[in-house]
Coordinates of C-alpha atoms and ligand atoms in Angstrom, one line a residue:
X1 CA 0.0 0.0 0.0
X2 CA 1.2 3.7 0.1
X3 CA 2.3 3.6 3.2
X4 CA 5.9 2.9 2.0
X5 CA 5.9 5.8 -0.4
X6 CA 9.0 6.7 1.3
X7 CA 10.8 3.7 0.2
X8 CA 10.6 5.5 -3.1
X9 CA 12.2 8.2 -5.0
X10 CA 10.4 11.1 -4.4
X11 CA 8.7 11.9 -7.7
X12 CA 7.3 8.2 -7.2
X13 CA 6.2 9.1 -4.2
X14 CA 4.2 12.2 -6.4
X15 CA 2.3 9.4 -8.4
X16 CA 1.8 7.0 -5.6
X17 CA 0.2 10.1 -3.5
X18 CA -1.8 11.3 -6.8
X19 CA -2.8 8.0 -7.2
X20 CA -4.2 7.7 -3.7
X21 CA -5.5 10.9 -3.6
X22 CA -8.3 9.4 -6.2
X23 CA -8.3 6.2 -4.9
X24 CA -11.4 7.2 -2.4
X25 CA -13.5 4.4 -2.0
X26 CA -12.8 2.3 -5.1
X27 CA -11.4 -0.8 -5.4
X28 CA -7.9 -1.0 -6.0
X29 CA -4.8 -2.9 -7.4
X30 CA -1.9 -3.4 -5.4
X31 CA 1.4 -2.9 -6.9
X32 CA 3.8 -5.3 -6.4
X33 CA 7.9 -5.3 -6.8
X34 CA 9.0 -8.2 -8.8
X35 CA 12.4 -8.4 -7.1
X36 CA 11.4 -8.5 -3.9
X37 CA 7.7 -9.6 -3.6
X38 CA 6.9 -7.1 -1.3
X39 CA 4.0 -4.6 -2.3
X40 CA 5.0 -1.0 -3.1
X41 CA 1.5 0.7 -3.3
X42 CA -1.5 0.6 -4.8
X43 CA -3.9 2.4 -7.7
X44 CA -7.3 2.8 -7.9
X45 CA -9.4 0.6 -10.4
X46 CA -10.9 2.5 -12.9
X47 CA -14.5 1.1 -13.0
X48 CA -16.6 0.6 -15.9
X49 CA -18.8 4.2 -15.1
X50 CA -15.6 5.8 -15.0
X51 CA -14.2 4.6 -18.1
X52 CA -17.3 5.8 -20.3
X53 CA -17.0 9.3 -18.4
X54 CA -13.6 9.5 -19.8
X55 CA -14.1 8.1 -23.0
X56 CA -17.3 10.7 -23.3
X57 CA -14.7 13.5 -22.2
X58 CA -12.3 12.2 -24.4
X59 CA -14.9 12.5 -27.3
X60 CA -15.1 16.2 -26.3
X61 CA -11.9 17.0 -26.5
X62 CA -11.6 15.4 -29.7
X63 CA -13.3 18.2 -31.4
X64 CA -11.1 20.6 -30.2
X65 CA -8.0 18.9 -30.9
X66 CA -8.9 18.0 -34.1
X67 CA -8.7 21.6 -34.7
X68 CA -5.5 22.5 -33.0
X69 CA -3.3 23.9 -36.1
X70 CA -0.9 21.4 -37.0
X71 CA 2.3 23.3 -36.2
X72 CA 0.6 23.9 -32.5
X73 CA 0.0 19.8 -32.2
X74 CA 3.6 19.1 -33.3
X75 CA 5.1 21.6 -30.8
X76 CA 2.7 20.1 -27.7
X77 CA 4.4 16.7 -28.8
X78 CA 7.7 17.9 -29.1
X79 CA 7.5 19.3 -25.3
X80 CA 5.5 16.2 -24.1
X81 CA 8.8 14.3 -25.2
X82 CA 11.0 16.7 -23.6
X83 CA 8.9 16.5 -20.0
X84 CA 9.9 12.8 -21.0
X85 CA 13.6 13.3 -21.2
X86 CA 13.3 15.4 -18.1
X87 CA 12.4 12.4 -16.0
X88 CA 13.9 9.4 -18.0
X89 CA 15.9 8.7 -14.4
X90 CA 12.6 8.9 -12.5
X91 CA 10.6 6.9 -15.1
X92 CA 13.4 4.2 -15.5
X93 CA 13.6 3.9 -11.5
X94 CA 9.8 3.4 -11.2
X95 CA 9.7 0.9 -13.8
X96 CA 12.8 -1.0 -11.9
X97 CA 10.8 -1.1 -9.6
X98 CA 6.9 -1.9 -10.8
X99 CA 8.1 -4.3 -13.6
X100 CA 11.9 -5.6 -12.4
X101 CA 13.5 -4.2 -15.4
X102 CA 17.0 -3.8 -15.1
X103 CA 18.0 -0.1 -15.0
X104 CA 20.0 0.0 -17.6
X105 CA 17.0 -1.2 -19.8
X106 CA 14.1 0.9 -18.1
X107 CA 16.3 4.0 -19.0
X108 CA 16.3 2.4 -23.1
X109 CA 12.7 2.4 -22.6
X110 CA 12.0 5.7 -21.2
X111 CA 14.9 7.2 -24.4
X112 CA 12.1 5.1 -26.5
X113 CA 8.9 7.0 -25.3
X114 CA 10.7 10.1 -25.9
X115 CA 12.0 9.4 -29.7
X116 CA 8.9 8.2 -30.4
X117 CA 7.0 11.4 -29.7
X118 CA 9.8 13.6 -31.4
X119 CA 9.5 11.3 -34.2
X120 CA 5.6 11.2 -34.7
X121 CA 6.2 15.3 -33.3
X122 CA 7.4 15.6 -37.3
X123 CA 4.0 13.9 -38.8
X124 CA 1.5 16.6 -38.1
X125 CA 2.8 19.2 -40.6
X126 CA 3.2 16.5 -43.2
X127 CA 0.2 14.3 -43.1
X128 CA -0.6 15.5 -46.4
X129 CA -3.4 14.0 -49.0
X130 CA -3.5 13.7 -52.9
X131 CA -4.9 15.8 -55.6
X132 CA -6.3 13.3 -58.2
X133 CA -6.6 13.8 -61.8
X134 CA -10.2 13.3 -62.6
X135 CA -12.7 14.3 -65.7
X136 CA -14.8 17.0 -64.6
X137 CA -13.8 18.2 -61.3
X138 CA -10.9 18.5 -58.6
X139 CA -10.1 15.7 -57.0
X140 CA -8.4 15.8 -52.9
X141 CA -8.3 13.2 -50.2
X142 CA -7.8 13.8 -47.0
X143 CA -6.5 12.4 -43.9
X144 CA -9.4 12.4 -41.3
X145 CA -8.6 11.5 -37.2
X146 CA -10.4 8.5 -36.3
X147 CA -11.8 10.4 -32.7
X148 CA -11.0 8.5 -29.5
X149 CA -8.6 5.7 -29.8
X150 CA -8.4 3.3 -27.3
X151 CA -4.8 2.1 -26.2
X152 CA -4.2 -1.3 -24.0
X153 CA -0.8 -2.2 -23.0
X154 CA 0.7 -5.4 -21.6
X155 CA 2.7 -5.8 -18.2
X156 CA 6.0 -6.6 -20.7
X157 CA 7.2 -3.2 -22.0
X158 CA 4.8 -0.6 -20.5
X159 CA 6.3 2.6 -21.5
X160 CA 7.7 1.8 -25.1
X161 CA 4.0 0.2 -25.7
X162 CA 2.3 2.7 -24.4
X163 CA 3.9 5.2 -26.5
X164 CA 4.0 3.8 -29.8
X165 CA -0.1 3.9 -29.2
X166 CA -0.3 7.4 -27.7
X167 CA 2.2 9.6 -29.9
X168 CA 1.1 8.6 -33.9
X169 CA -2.4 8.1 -32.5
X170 CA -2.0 12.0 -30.7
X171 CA -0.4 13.2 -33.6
X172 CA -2.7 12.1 -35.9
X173 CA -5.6 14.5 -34.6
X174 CA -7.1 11.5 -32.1
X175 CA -7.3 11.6 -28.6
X176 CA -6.4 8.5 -26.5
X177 CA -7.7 6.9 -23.6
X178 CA -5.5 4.2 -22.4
X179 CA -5.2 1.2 -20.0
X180 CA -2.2 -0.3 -18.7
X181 CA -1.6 -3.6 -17.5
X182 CA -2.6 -4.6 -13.6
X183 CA 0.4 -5.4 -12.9
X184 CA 2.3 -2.4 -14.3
X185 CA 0.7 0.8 -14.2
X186 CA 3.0 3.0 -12.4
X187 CA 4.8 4.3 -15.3
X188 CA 1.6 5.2 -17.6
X189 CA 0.2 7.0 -15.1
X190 CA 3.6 9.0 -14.7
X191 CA 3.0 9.7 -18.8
X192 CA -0.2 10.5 -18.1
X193 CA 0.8 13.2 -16.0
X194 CA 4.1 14.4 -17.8
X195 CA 1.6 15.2 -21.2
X196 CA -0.2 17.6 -19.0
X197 CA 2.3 19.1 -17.4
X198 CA 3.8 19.5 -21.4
X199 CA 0.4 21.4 -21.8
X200 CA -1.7 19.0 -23.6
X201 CA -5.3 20.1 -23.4
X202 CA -7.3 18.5 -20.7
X203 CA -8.9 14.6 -21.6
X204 CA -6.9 14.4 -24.9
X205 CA -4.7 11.6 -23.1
X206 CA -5.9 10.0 -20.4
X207 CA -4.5 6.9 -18.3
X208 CA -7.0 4.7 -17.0
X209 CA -5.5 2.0 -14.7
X210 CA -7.9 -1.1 -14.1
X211 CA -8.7 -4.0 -15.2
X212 CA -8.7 -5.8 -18.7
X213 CA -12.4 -7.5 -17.9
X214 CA -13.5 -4.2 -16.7
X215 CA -11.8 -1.2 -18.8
X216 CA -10.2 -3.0 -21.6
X217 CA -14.4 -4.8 -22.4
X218 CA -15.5 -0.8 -22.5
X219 CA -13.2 0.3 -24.8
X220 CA -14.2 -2.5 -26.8
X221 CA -17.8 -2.1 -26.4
X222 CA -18.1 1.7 -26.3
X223 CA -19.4 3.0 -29.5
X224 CA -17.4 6.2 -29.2
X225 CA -14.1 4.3 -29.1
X226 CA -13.3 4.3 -33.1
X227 CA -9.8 2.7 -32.6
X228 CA -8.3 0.2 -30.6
X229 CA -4.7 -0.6 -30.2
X230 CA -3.9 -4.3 -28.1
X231 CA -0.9 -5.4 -27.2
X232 CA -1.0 -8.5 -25.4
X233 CA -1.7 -12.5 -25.8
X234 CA -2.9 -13.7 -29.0
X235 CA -5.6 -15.5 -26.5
X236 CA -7.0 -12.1 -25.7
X237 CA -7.0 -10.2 -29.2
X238 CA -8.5 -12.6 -30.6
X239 CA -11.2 -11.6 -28.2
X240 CA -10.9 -8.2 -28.6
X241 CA -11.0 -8.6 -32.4
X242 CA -14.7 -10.3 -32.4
X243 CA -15.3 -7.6 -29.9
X244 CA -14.5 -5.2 -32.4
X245 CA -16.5 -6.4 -35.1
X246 CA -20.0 -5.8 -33.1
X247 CA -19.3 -2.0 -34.5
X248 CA -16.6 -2.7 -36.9
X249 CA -14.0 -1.2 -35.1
X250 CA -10.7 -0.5 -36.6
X251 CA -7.8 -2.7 -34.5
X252 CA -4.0 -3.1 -34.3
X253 CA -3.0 -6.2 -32.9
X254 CA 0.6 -7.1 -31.2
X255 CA 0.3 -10.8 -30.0
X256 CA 2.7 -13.4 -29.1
X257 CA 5.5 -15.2 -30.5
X258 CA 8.2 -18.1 -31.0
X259 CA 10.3 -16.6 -33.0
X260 CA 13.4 -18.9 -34.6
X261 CA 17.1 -17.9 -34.4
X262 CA 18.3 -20.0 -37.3
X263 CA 22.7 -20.1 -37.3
X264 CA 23.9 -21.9 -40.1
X265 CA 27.4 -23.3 -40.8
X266 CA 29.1 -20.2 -42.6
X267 CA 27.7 -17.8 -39.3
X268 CA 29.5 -16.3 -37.2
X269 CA 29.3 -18.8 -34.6
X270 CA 31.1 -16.5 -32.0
X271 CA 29.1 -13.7 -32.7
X272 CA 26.0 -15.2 -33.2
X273 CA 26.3 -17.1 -29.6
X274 CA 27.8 -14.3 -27.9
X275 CA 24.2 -12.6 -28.7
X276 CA 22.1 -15.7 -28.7
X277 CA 21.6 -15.0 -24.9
X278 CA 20.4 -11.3 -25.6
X279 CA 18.0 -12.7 -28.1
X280 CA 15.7 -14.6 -25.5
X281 CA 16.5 -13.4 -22.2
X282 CA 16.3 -9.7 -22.6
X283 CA 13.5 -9.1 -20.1
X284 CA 14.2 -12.3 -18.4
X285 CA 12.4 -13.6 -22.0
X286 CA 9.2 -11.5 -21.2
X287 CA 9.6 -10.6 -24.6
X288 CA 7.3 -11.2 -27.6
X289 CA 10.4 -10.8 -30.3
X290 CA 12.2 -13.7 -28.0
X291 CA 13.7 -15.8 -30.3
X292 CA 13.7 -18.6 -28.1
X293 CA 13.3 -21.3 -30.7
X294 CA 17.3 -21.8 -31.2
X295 CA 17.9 -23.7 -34.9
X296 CA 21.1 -24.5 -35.5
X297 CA 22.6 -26.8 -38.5
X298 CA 23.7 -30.3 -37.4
X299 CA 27.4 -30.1 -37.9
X300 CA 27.9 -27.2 -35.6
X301 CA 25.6 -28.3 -33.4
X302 CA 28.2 -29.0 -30.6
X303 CA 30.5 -26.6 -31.2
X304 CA 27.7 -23.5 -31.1
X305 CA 26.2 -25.5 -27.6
X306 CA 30.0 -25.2 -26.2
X307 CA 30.2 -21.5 -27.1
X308 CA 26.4 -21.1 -25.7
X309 CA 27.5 -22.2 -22.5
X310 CA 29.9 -20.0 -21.3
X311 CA 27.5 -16.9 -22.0
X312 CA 24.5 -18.6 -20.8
X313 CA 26.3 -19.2 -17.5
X314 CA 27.6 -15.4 -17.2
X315 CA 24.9 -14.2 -17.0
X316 CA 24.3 -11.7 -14.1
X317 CA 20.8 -12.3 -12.8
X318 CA 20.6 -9.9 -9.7
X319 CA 18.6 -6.6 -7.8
X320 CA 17.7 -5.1 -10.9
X321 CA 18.6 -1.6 -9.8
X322 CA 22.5 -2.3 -10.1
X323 CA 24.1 -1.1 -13.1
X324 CA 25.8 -4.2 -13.8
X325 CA 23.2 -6.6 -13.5
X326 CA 21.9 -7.8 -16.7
X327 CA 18.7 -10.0 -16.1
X328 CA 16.0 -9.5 -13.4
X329 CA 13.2 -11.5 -12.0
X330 CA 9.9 -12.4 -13.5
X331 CA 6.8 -10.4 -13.3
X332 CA 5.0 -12.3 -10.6
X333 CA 5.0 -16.1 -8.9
X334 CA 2.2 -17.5 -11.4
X335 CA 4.9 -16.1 -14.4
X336 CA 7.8 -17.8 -12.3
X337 CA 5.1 -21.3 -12.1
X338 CA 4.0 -21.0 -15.3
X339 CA 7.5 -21.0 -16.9
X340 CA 8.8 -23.8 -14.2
X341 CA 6.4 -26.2 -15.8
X342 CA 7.5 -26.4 -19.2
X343 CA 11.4 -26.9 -17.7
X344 CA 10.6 -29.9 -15.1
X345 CA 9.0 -31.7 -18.6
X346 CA 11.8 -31.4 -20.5
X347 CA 16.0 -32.5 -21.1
X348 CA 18.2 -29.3 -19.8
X349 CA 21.6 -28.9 -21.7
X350 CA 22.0 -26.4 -19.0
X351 CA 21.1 -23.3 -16.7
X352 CA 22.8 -20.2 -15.6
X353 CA 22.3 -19.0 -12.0
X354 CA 19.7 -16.3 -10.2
X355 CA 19.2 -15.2 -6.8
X356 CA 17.8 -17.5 -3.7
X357 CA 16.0 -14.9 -2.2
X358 CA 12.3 -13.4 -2.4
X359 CA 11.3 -12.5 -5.6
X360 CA 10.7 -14.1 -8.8
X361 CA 13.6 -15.3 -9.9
X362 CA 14.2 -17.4 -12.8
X363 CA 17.4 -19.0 -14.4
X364 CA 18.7 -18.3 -17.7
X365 CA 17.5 -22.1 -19.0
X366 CA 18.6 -23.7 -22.3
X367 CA 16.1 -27.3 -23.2
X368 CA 17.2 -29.4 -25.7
X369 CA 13.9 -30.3 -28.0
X370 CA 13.4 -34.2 -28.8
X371 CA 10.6 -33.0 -31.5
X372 CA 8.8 -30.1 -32.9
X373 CA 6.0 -31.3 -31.0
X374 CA 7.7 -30.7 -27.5
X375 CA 5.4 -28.5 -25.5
X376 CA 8.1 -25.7 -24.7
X377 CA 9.3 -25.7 -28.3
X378 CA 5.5 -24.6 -29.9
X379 CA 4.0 -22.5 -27.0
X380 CA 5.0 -19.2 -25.8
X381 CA 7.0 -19.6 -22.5
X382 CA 7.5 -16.0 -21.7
X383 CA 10.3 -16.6 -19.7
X384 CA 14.5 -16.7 -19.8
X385 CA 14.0 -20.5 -21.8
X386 CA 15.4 -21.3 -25.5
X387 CA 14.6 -24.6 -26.8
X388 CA 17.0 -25.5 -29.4
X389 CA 16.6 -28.1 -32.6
X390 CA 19.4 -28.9 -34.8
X391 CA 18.0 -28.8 -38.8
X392 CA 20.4 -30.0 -41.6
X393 CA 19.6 -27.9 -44.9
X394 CA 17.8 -24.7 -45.9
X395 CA 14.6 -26.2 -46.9
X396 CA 14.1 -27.9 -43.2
X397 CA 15.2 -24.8 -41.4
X398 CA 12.3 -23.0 -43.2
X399 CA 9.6 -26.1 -42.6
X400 CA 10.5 -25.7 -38.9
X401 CA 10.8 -21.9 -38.6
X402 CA 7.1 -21.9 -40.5
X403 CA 5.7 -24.6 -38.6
X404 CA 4.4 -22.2 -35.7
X405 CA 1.1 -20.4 -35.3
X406 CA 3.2 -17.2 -34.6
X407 CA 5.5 -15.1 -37.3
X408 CA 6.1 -11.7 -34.9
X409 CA 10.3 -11.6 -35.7
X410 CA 13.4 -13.7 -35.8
X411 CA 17.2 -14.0 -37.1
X412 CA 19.1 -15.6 -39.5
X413 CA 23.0 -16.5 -39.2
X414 CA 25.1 -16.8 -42.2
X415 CA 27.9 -15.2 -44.4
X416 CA 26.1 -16.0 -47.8
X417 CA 24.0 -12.5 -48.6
X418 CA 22.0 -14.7 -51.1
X419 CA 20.5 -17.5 -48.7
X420 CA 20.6 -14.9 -46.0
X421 CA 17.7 -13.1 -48.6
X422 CA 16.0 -16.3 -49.6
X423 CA 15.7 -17.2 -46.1
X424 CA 14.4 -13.9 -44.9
X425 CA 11.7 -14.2 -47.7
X426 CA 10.9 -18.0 -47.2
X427 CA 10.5 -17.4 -42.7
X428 CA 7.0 -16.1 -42.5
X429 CA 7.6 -13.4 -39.6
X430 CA 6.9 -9.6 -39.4
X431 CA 10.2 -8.8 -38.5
X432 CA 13.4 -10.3 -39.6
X433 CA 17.1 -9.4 -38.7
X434 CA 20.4 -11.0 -40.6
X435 CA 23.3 -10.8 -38.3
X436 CA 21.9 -9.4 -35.5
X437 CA 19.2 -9.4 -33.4
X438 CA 17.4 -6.5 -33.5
X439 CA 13.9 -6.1 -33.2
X440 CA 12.6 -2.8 -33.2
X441 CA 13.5 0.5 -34.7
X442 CA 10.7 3.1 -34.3
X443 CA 11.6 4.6 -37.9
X444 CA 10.8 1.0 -39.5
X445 CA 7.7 -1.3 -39.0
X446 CA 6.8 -3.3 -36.3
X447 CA 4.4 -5.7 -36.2
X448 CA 3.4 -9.7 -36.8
X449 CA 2.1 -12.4 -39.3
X450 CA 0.0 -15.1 -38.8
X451 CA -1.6 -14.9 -35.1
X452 CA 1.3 -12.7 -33.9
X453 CA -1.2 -10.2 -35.1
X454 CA -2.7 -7.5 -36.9
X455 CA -1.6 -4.2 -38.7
X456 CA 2.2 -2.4 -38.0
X457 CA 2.9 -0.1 -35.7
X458 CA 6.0 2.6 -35.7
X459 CA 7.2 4.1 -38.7
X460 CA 5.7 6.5 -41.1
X461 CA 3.1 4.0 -42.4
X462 CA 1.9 3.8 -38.5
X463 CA 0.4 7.5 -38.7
X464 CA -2.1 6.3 -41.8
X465 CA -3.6 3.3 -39.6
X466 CA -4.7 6.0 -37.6
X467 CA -7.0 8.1 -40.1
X468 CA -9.3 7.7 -42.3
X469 CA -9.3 8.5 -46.0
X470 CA -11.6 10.9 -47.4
X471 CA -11.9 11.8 -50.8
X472 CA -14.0 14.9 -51.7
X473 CA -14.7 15.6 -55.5
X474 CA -15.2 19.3 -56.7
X475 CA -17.4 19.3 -59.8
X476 CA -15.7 22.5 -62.3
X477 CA -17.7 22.1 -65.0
X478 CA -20.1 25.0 -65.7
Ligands
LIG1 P1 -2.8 -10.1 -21.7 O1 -3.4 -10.4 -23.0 O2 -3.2 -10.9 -20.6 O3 -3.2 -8.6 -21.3 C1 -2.8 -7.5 -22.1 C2 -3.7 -6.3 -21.7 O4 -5.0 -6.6 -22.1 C3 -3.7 -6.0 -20.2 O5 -3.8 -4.6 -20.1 C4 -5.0 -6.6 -19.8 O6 -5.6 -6.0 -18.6 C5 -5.9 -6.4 -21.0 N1 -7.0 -7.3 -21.1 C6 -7.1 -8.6 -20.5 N2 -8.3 -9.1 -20.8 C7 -9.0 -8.2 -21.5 C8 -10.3 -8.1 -22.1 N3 -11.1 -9.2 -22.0 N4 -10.6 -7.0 -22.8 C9 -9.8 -6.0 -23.0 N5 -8.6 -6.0 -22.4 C10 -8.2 -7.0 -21.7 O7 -1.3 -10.1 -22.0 P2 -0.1 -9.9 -20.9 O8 0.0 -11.1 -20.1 O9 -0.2 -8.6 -20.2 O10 1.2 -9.7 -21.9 C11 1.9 -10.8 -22.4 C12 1.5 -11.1 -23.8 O11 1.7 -9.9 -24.6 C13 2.4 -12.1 -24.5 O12 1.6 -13.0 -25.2 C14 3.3 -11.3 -25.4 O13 3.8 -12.0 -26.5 C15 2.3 -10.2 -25.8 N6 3.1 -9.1 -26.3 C16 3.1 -8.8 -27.7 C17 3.8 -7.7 -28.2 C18 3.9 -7.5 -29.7 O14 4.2 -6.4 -30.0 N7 3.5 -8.4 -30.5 C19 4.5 -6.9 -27.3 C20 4.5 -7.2 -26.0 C21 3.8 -8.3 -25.5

């Protein structure tokens, strides 16, 4: 509860007092820290009368925002991101502590919220339409703001998520409402309350912390939502989707994965095992581009295991608030059980170490796959766990990179530029990298195939998905 606000930084303390201060006599969540198990506060529930207010107030201030000039939305966005960069430290420390990201990550993510808004900052003064040539007449289209757009974000990567939502959807003419995850809403509400202090107009973003049954059903269900963005399991957008439907309500989806890392031969076996860890326990794995589904062609097979090893078993798992640490716990005990049962049913090749103590701690944990058809080689584990598979040719490393319900990202290992290209165009996955891992670039984008969902977000393209096209003709003849 709050009564150990002094146990955090100050301007933690700021949100967890805020948060109190309209907690009056609603039900609440309780917050809990991931390292420790201990509870750090709580934050009221939004309930389902509160989330149509907002969603009607959020309607309201659509019409005026809609109308805000262009160069006026771009420079609210621009100081939103800079009320960002202001508190990256403060935001990083309070996501340390809500999610048990290590600080050197939750200070990445913070950077991310901020480049994403000085990046979709740019978009307002050039979301331009077309002037078609047509008999008779003038021809324009124009890009129209969809109204309220309705944002839900996963307990994984709450700030990054939650801005690559908010700032195209924002800049776009829209105005947001959004919901982050029970576990993990400390940081959105921080957002919420850095864009006002940046001087966006009242109700154009608004963070509503509750819960997905509750909130996340109204933004589906409310007429006046146009647009909703989910990020979360492909269990629950597929819900959502149907939901949708009822009023054909536009939808992005960001689902799950198990994504492949395919090394061949001619890799960089070095490289390409130095990062292997990297690849599926950033996060401690909590990471839907985890490439956790380890491919590796049979006669290196040993030798890439043997240079596996040595990195797997480095790894620091510790307090996630030291600068050196590189992996922290899991989001909660039923993550922590979940992720134990698909270990105990399977062949180790072997583990790297984590603390004893409270908290939900997790080894980095490599499982050697008998068949495609082991459990914790299809499913998504969503944890610090690569299954690996050895594959002899090209045409099998494609069959059993395909043969998944998910296609959200992956990598491919090799020296030769031509089956490095054939295999990026055969593996059916969103988002591909060839000597690297590398997932996400907010210029470029983002998004999956298959049931790793629907539509892209990031990039320029990412700005359109949040309009609608109108075309107006002009009749000119007399
Ligand atoms: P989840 O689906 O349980 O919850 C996601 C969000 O949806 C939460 O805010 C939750 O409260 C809300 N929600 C739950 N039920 C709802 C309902 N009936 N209606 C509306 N909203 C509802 O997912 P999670 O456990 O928070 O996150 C982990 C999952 O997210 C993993 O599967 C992961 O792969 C996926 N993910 C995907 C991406 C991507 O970009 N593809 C990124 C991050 C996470």
């Amino acid at each position: 509860m709050a009564s150990n606000a002094s146990e955090l930084d100050p301007s933690a303390s700021e949100v967890v007092l805020h948060a109190a201060e309209q907690m009056q006599a609603q039900p609440s969540i309780e917050v809990v820290d991931p390292a420790t198990g201990q509870s750090v506060t709580s934050v009221p529930a939004t309930t389902a009368e509160e989330t149509d207010v907002a969603i009607s107030r959020a309607r309201t201030a659509f019409d005026t925002w809609r109308k805000v000039s262009p160069a006026d939305r771009a420079r609210l966005l621009r100081r939103f991101a800079a009320e960002v960069d202001a508190h990256i430290e403060e935001l990083a420390r309070l996501e340390v502590r809500n999610a048990g990201h290590t600080i050197g990550n939750a200070r990445w993510e913070a950077g991310n919220v901020r480049d994403v808004l000085d990046y979709y900052a740019g978009a307002p003064e050039r979301l331009t339409g077309r002037q078609i040539p047509v008999p008779g007449g003038v021809d324009v289209t124009f890009h129209e703001p969809l109204g309220v757009v309705g944002v839900i974000v996963p307990w994984n990567f709450p700030m990054p998520i939650a801005g690559w939502g908010f700032a195209p959807a924002l800049a776009a003419g829209n105005t947001v409402v959004l919901k982050p995850a029970e576990l993990t809403p400390l940081t959105a509400i921080r957002l919420g309350e850095l864009a006002r202090d940046a001087g966006l107009p009242e109700d154009v973003l608004t963070v509503l912390p509750g819960r997905g049954a509750v909130v996340g059903e109204r933004f589906v269900s409310h007429p006046e939502v146009r647009k909703l963005c989910f990020t979360g399991s492909t269990e629950v957008g597929k819900r959502i989707m149907a939901g949708c439907a009822a009023q054909v309500k536009r939808v992005t989806l960001e689902l799950g994965g198990k994504s492949a890392n395919i090394v061949f031969a001619d890799a960089d076996l070095e490289r390409a095992a130095a990062s292997a860890p990297y690849a599926a326990f950033d996060n401690a794995g909590q990471d839907c581009c985890a490439r956790t589904r380890l491919l590796v062609q049979r006669p290196v097979l040993d030798r890439f295991l043997a240079l596996l090893e040595p990195a797997v078993r480095g790894i620091r798992v510790a307090d996630p608030t030291l600068e050196s640490t590189e992996m922290g716990p899991l989001i909660s005990a039923g993550q922590r059980t979940r992720v134990a049962s698909y270990v105990t049913e399977a062949e180790t090749a072997f583990t790297g170490s984590c603390p004893a103590g409270d908290g939900f701690w997790f080894p980095p944990t490599v499982l050697l796959a008998r068949s495609p058809a082991d459990r914790h080689w299809r499913e998504e584990i969503f944890g610090p766990v690569i299954s690996v598979l050895p594959f002899d040719d090209e045409a099998e490393a494609v069959a059993l990179a395909n043969d998944t319900e998910y296609g959200l990202s992956g990598s491919i290992w090799t020296r030769d530029v031509g089956r490095a290209l054939r295999m990026a165009r055969a593996v059916d996955s969103g988002n591909l990298s060839v000597n690297s891992h590398s997932s996400v670039r907010y210029w470029t984008p983002f998004g999956g195939m298959k049931q790793s969902g629907l539509g892209r977000e990031l990039g320029p393209d990412a700005l359109h998905a949040f309009t609608d096209v109108k075309n107006v003709f002009i009749a000119t003849d007399e």
